Coordinates of C-alpha atoms in Angstrom, one line a residue:
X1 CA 140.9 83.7 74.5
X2 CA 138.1 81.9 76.7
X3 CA 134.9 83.6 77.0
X4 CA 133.0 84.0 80.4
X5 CA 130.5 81.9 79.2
X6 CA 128.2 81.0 76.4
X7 CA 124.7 82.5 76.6
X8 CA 121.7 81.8 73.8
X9 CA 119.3 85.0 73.9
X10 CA 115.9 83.8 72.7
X11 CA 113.7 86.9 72.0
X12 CA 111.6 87.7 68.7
X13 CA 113.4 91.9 68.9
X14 CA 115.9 92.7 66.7
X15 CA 116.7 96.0 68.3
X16 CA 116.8 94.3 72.0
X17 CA 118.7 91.0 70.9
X18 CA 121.7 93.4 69.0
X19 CA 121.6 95.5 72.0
X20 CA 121.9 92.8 74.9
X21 CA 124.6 90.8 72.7
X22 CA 126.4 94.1 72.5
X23 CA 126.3 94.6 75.9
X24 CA 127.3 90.7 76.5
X25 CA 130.4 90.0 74.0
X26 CA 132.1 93.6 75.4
X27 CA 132.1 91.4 78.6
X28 CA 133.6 88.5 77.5
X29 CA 130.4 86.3 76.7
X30 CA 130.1 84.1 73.5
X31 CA 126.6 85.2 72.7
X32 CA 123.5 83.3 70.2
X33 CA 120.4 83.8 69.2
X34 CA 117.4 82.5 68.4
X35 CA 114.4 83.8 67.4
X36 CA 111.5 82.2 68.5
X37 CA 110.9 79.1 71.0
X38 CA 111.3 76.6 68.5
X39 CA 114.3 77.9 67.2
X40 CA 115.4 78.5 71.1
X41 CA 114.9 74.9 71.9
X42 CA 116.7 73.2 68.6
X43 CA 119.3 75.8 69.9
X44 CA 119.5 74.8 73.5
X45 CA 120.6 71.2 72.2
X46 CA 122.8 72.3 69.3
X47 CA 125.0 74.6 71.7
X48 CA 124.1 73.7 75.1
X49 CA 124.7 77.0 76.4
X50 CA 125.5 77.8 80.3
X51 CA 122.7 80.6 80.1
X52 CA 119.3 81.0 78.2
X53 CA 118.3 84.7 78.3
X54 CA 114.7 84.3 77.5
X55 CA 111.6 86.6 76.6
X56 CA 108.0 85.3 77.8
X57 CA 106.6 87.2 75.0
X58 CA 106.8 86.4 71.0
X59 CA 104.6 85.2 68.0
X60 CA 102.2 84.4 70.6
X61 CA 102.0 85.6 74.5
X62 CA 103.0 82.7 76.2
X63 CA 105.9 81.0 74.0
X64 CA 108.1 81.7 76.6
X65 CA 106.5 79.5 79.4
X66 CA 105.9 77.0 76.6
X67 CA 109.8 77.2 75.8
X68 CA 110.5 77.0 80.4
X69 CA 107.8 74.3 80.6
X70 CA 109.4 72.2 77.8
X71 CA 113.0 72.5 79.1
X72 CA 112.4 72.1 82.4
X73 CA 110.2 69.0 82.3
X74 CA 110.0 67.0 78.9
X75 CA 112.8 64.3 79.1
X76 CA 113.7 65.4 75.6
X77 CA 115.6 67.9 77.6
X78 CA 117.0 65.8 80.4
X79 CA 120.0 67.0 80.0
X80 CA 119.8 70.7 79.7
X81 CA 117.0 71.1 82.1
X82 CA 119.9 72.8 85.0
X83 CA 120.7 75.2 82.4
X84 CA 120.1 78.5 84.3
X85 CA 117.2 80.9 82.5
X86 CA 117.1 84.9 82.6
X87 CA 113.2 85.5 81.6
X88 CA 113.2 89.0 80.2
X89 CA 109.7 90.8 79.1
X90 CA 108.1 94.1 78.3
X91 CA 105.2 93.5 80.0
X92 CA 105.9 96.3 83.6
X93 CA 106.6 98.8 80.3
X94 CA 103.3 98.1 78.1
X95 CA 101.0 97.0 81.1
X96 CA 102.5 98.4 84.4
X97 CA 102.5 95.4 86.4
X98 CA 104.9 92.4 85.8
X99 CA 104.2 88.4 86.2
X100 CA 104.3 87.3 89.6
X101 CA 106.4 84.2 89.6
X102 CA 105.6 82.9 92.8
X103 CA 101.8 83.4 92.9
X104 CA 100.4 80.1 92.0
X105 CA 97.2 81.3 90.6
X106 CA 99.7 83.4 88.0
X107 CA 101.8 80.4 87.1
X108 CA 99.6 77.5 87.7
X109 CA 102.1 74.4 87.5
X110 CA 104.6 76.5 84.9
X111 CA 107.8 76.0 86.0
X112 CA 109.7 79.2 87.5
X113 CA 112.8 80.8 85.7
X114 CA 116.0 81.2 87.6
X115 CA 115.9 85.1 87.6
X116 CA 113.9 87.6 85.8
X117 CA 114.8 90.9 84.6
X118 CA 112.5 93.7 82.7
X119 CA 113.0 95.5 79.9
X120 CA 114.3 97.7 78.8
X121 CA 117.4 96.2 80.4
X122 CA 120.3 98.2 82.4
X123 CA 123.3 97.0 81.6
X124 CA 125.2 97.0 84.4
X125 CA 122.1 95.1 86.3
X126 CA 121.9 92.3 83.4
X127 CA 125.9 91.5 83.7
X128 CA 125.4 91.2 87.4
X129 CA 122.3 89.0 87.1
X130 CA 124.5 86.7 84.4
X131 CA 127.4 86.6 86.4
X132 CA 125.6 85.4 89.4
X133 CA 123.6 82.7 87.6
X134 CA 126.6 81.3 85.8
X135 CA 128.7 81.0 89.1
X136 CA 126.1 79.6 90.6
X137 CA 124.8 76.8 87.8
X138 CA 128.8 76.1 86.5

């Protein structure tokens, strides 16, 4: 049977990752997993997968920009850099506010992801987000 899609979910939460690849493979996704940037990057060239779900924060508080900035720009990753990321963070939950992707003095030169979402995640919200940025990336 085909799947909808393949997506790699690089986030450093057990309890989130089993959740969101519950929620994924009872829609028809081929979901896998990596658990930190550098796993997530030897990942993204091992499966080349048509969606990177990724969170901003892990062993340190910016290893997901570091992960974007490196896909997106080092020519190492020439050919995955169209590959369509879901940033996913905690940080409207534990701080209130949330990163403001297009506010340069936020982001500096860090390139932007192609959706965001914020946790915890609604199910029904993160299928339509992954839907849309497959169909629109394939």
């Amino acid at each position: 049977m085909a799947t909808k899609g393949r997506i790699l979910i690089v986030d450093d939460d057990p309890d989130f990752v089993k959740t969101t690849k519950m929620i994924l493979l009872a829609d028809g996704y081929e979901v896998l997993v990596a658990n930190d940037g550098k796993m997530g990057l030897e990942k993204i060239k091992e499966v080349k997968p048509d969606l990177i779900m990724l969170d901003i924060m892990m062993e340190s508080i910016v290893e997901g920009f570091s992960l974007m900035g490196t896909l997106r720009t080092s020519p190492d990753y020439e050919d995955y850099q169209r590959i369509p990321v879901l940033m996913v963070s905690s940080v409207r939950a534990d701080t209130g506010s949330r990163f403001s992707f297009n506010d340069e003095e936020d982001m500096g030169d860090i390139p932007q992801p192609d959706d965001y979402l914020d946790k915890p995640l609604r199910a029904k919200e993160l299928l339509e987000k992954v839907a849309k940025l497959i169909e629109r990336f394939s």
